[in-house]
Coordinates of C-alpha atoms in Angstrom, one line a residue:
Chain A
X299 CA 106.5 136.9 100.3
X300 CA 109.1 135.8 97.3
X301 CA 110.9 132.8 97.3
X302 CA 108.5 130.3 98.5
X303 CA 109.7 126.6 98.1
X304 CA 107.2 124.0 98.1
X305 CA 109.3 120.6 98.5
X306 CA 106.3 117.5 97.5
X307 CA 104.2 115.5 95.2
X308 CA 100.9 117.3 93.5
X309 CA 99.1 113.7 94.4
X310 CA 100.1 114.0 97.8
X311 CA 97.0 115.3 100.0
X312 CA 99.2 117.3 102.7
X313 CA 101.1 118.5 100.0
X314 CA 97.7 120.0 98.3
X315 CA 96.9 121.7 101.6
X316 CA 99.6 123.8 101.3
X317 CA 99.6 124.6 97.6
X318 CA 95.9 125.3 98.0
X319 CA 96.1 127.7 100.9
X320 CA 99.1 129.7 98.6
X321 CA 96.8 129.6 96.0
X322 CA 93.9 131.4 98.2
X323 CA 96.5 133.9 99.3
X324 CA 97.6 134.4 96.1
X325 CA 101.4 134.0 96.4
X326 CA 103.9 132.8 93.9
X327 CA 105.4 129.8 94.8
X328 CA 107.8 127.2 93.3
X329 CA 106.5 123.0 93.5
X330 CA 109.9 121.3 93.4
X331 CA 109.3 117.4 93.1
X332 CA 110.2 115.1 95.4
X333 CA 110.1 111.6 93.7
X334 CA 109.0 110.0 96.2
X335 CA 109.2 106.3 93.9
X336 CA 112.5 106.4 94.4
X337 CA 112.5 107.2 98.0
X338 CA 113.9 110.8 97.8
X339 CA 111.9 111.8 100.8
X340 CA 113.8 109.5 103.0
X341 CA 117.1 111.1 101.7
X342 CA 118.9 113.9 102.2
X343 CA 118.7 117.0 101.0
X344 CA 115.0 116.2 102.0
X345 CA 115.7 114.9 105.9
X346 CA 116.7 118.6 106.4
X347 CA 113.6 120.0 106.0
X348 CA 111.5 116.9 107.1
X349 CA 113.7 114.5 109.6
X350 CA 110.2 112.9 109.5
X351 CA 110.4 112.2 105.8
X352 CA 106.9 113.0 104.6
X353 CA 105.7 115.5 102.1
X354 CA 105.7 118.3 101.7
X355 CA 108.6 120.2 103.5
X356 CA 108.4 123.8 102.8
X357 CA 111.2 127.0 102.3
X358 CA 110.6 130.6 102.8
X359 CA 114.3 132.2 102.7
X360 CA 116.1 130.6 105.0
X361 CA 112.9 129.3 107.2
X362 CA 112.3 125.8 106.9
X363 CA 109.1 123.8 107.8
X364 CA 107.0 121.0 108.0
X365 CA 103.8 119.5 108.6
X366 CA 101.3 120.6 106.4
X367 CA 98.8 122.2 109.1
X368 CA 101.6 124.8 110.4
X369 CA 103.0 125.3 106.7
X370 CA 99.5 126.8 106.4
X371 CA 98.9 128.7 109.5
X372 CA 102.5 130.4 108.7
X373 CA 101.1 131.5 105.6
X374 CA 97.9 132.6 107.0
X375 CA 99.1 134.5 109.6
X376 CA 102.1 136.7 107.8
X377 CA 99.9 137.0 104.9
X378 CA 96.7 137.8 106.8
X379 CA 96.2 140.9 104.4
X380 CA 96.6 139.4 101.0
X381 CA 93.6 137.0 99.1
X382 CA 91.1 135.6 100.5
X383 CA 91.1 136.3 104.8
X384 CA 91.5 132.6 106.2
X385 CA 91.5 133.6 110.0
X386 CA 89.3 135.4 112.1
X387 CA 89.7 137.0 115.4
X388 CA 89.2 136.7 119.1
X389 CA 86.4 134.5 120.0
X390 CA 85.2 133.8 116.5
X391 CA 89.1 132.7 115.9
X392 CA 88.8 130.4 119.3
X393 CA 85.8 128.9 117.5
X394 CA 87.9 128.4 114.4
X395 CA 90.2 127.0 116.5
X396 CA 88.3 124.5 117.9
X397 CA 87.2 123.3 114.1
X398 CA 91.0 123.0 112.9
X399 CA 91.3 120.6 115.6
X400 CA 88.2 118.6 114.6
X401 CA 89.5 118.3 110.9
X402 CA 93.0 117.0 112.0
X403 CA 91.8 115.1 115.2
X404 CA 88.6 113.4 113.7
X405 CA 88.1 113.9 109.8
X406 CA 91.8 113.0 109.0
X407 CA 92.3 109.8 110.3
X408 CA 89.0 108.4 109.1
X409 CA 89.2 110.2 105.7
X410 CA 92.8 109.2 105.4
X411 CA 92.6 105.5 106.0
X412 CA 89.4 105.0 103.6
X413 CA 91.6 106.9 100.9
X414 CA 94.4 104.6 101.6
X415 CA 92.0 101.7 101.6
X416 CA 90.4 102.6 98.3
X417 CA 92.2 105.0 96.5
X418 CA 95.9 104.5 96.9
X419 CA 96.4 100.5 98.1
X420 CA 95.0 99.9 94.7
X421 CA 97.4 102.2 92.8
X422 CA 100.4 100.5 94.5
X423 CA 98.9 96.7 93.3
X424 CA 97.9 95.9 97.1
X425 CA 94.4 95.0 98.1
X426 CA 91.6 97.2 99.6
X427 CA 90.7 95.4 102.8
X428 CA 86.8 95.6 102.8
X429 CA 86.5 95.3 106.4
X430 CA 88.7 98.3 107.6
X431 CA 86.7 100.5 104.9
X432 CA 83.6 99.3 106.4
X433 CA 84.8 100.1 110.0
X434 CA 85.8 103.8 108.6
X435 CA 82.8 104.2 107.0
X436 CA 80.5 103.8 110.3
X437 CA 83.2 106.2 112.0
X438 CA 83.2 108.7 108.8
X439 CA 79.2 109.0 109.2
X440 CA 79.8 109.8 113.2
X441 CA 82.1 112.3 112.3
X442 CA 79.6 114.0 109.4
X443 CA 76.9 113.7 111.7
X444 CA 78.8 116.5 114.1
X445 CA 79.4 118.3 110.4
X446 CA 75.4 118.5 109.4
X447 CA 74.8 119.6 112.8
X448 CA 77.1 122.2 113.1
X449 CA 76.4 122.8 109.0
X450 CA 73.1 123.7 110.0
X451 CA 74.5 126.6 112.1
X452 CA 76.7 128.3 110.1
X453 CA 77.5 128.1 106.1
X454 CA 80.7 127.4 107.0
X455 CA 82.5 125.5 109.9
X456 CA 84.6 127.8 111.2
X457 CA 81.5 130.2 111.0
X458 CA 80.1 132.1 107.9
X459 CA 82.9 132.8 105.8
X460 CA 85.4 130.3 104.3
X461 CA 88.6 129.4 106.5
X462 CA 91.3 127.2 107.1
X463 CA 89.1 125.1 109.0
X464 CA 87.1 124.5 105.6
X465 CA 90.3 124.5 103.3
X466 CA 92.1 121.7 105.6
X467 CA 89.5 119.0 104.3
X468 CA 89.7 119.8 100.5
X469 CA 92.1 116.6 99.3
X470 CA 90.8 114.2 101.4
X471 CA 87.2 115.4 100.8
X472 CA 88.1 115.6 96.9
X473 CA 88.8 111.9 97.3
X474 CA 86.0 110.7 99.2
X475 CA 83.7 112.3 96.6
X476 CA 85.1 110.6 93.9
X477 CA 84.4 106.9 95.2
X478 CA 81.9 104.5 97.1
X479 CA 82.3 106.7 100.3
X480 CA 80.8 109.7 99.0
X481 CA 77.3 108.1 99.4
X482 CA 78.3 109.1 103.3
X483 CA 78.5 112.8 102.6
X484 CA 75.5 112.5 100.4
X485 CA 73.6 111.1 103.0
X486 CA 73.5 114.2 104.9
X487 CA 72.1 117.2 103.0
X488 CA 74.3 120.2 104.5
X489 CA 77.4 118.4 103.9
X490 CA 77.2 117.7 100.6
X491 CA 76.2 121.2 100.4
X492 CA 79.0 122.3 102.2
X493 CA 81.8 119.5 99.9
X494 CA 80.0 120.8 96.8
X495 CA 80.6 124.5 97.3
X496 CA 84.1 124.1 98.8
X497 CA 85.5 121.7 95.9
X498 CA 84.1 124.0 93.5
X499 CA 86.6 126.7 94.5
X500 CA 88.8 128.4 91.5
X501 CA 91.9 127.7 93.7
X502 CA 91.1 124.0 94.2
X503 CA 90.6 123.4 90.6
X504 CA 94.2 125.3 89.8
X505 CA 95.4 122.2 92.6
X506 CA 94.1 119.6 91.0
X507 CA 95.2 120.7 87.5
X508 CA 98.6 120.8 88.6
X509 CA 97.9 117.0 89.8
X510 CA 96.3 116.1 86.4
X511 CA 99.7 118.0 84.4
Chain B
X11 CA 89.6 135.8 132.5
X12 CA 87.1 135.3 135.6
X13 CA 84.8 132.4 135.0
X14 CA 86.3 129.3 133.3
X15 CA 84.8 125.8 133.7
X16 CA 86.6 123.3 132.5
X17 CA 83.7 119.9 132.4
X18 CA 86.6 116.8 132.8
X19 CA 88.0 114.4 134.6
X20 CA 91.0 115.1 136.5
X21 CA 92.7 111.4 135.2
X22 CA 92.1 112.2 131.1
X23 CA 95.3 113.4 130.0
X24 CA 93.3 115.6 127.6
X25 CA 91.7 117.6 130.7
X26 CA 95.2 117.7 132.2
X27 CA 96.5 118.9 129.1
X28 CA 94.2 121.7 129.6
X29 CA 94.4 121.9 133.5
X30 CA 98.2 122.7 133.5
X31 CA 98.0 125.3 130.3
X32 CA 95.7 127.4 133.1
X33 CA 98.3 126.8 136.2
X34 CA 101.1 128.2 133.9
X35 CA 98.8 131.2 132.9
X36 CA 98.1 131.8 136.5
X37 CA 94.1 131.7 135.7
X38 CA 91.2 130.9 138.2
X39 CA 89.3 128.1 137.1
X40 CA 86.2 125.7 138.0
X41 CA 86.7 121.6 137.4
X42 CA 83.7 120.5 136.6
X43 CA 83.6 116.6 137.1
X44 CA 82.1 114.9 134.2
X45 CA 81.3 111.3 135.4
X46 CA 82.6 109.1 132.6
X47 CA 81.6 105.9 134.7
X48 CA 77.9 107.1 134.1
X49 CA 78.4 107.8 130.5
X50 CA 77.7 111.7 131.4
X51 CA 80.2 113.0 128.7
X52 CA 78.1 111.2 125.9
X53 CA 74.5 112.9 127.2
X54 CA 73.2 116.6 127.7
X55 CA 74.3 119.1 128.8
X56 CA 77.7 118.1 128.0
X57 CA 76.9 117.4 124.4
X58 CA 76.1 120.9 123.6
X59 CA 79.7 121.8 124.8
X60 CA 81.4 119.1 122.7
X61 CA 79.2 117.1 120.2
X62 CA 81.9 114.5 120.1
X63 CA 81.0 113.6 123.9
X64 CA 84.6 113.5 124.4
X65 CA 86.3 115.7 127.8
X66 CA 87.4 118.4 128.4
X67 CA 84.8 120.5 127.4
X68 CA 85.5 124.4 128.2
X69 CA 83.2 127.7 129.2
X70 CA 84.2 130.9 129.5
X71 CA 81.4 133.0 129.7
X72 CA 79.3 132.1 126.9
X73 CA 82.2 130.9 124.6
X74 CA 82.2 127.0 124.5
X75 CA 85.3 124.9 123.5
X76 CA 86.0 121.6 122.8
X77 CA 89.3 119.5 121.3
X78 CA 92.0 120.4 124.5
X79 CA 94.8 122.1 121.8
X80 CA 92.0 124.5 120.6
X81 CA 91.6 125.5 124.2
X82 CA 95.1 125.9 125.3
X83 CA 96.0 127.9 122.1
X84 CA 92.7 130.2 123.0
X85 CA 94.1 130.1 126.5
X86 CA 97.1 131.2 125.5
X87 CA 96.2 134.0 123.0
X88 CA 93.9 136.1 125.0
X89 CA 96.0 135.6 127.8
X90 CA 99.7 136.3 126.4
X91 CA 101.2 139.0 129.2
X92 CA 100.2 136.6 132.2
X93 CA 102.1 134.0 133.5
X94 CA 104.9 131.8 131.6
X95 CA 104.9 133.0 128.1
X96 CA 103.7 129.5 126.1
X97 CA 104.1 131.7 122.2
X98 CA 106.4 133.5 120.5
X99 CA 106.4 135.7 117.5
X100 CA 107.1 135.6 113.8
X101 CA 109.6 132.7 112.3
X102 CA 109.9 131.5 115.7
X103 CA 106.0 131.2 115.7
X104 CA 106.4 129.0 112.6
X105 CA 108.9 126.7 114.4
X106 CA 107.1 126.6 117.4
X107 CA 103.9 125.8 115.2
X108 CA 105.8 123.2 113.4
X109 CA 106.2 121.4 117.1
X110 CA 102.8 121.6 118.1
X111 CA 101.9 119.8 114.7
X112 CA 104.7 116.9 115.8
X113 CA 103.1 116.6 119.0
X114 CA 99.5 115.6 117.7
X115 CA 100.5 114.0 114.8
X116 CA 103.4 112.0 115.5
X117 CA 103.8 111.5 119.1
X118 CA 100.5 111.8 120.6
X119 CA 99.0 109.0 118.0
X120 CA 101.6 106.2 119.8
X121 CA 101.8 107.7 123.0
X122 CA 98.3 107.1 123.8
X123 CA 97.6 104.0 121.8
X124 CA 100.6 102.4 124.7
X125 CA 98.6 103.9 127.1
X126 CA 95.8 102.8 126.4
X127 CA 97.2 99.1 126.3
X128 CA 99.4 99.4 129.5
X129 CA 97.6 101.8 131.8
X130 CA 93.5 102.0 130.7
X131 CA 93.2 98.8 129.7
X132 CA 94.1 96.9 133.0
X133 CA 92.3 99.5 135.1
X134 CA 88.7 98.6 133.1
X135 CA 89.3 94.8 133.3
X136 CA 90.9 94.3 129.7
X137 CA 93.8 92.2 128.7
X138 CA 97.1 94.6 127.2
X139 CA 97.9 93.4 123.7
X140 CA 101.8 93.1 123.9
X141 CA 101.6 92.4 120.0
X142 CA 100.3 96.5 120.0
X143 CA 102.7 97.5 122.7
X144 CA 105.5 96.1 120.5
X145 CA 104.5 98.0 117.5
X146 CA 103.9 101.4 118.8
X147 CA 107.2 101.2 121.2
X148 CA 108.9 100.9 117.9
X149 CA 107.1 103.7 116.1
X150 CA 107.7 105.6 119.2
X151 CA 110.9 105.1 119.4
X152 CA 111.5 106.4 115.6
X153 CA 109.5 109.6 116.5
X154 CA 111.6 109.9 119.7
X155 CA 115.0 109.6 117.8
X156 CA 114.1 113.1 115.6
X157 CA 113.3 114.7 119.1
X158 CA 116.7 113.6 119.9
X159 CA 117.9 115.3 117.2
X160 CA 116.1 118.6 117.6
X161 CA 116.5 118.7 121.5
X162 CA 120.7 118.4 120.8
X163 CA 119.9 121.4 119.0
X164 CA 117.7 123.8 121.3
X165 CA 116.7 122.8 125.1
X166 CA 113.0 123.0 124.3
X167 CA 111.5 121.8 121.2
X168 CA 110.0 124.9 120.2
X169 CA 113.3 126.9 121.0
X170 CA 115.1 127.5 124.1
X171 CA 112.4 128.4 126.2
X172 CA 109.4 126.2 127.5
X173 CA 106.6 126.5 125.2
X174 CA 102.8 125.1 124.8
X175 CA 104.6 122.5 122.1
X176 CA 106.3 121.2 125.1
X177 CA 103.1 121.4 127.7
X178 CA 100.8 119.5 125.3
X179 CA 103.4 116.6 125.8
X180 CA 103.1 116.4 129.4
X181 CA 99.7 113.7 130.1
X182 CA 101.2 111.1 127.8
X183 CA 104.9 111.8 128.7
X184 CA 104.1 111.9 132.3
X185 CA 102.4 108.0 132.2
X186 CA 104.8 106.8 129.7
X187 CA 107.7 107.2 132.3
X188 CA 105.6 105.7 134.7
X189 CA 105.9 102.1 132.7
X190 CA 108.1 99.8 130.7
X191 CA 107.7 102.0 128.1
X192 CA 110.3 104.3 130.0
X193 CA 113.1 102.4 128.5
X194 CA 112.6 103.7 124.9
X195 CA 112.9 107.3 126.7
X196 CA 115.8 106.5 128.9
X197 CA 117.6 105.1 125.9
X198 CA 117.9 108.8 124.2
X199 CA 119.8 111.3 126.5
X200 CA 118.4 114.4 125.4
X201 CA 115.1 113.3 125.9
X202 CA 115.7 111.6 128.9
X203 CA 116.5 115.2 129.9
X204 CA 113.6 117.1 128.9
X205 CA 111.0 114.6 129.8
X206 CA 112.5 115.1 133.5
X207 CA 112.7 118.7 133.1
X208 CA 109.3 119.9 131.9
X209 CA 107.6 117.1 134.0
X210 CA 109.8 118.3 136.9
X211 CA 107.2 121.9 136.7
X212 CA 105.2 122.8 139.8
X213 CA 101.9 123.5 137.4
X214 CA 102.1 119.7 136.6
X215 CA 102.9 118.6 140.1
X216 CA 99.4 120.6 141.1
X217 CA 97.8 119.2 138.4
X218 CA 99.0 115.7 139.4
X219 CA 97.4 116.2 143.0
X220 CA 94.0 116.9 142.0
X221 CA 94.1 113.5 140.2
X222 CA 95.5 111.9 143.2
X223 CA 92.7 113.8 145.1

C-alpha cells in the first residue's frame, strides 16, 4: 500500500487515530502538515479532501477520504493481512462492531469536551469552564462504569485481543490520563488496567514522539 | 436469519433506524416493545442487552447488539445477497464508509438536538429553546450545504445507488421535514431531492405505520 498521504496536525487527536492505526499495520506513510494557525484547513487544496475542513484528510493514489473512524477501517480492512489483525470476524466482528459505536457515540463526546475544557481552551488563552468539566466528569464515570463492566469480561473491549475498538480511544485517553480527569479511570480498577496496557503500546509511543518532534 | 428481536419503541428514530435496515433486507423480525414510560429500558432484562439502557437493543439467537449503526452494519454483512444491496466493495467501500461517518458525526449530532427541541420536548410537557433551535438550524444548514455539494455529484451520498449511509438518515430526516426546520432543507435543491426520494421508500412507509399503529 505505497503512497499514503496523511493530510493533519501530530496534536490533533483524529489525526493520531489514523497515524496510530498505520503504525499498527505497519505501513509507510507520509504526515504532510496542515497549519491549521493559519487556517489552512479551511482553504483549498484542503476543502478537496475535507469540504468539512477538519483534520486529518487522507490520500491513497487517487482515493481521497475523511473522517478519521473510516480512514481507519479503510486501512484495516485492505490491509487485514499485514501487522497487528485489528478486525475480527462474523459474530465476534458484530460484537466489535457494537464497541466502535460505543467509543464514537459515548467515549468521544465526553472525552472530547473535558480535553477541550482542560487541555486545549488553556493552550488557545481561553478559560476552562469548571462547571462543563464537572458535568463531563459525572457523564465520563457513566460511561467507564459500562467499560469496567464489560472490562471484567474480556481483556479487551472488542473481546480478547487488541482492535480498533481499543485503538479508537488512544488520544483522547492519552489526554485524560495526563490531567485531573484521570482520577475517573483510576477509580475503576479494569480500566486503568485496560488505559495502562493500551497507552503503553510501541506504536502509540512512535505517535506521540512524532507530536513531541 | 430466523429469530431477530429487536427490544424498541416503534417512535425512537434509533429503533426505526434499525426497523427499516431489516424491511430493505427482506428479514423476519419480532418488535419487542420496551416501555420507556415505565423506565423498562433503564432496568433488567434490558440492561444485559444494552448497559447503556438506551433502545434498540437486538437478539439474534444468542448474539446481543446494542448502538442501532452496529446492528444495521451486522445486518447488513451477514445478510449481503438478500434484498437491496446497502454495501459495496473496495474504494467504493471507503467512500461509502466515509458517508456513514458524516452521518453520525455531523448530521445526526444537530439533527436530533432540533428534534429534541421541536418535536420531544413539547410531547413530554417541556418548553422548545428557540435560542438552541437557532443554533443548530445554522450548524445544520452548514453540514447540509457539503451534502449539496456531494449530492450534485452522485444521486446518493454513498454513490449512485441507495446505500445504508443514506438509510441511517431517514428517522431524523423524516421529522425534520415534518417541521420549520424543513426550510433549511427546501432551501438546497439537491437535497430537497434526495430527502424526498429515499423517504419516498416503501420500507420506511411500513416502518412509519407501525409507529402510527
Amino acid at each position: 500500500m505505497a503512497g499514503i498521504k496523511v493530510h493533519g496536525a501530530a496534536m490533533s487527536t483524529a489525526t493520531q487515530r489514523v497515524l496510530v492505526c498505520l503504525e499498527e499495520k505497519g505501513l509507510d506513510y507520509e504526515l504532510c502538515p496542515v497549519n491549521m494557525a493559519t487556517g489552512e484547513h479551511k482553504k483549498q487544496p484542503f476543502l478537496s479532501i475535507n469540504p468539512f475542513g477538519q483534520v486529518p484528510g487522507f490520500e491513497h493514489g487517487d482515493l481521497k477520504l475523511f473522517e478519521s473512524r473510516a480512514i481507519t477501517q479503510y486501512i484495516t480492512h485492505e490491509n487485514a493481512q499485514k501487522g497487528t489483525n485489528l478486525l475480527c470476524q462474523g459474530k465476534e466482528m458484530a460484537i466489535l462492531g457494537v464497541w466502535l459505536e460505543v467509543e464514537a457515540q459515548k467515549f468521544e463526546p465526553v472525552a472530547s469536551k473535558l480535553n477541550w475544557e482542560i487541555v486545549f481552551k488553556p493552550m488557545f488563552g481561553m478559560q476552562t469552564d469548571p462547571a462543563a468539566v464537572e458535568e463531563n466528569e459525572t457523564k465520563l464515570a457513566g460511561v467507564l462504569d459500562v467499560y469496567e463492566t464489560r472490562l471484567s469480561q474480556s481483556k479487551y473491549l472488542g473481546g480478547d485481543s487488541f482492535t480498533l475498538a481499543d485503538l479508537h480511544h488512544l488520544p483522547n485517553l492519552q489526554l485524560l490520563l495526563n490531567h485531573q480527569s484521570k482520577k475517573v479511570i483510576d477509580a475503576r480498577p479494569k480500566v486503568a488496567a485496560w488505559a495502562a496496557d493500551i497507552t503503553a503500546r510501541q506504536t502509540w509511543a512512535k505517535v506521540l514522539a512524532l507530536h513531541k518532534k
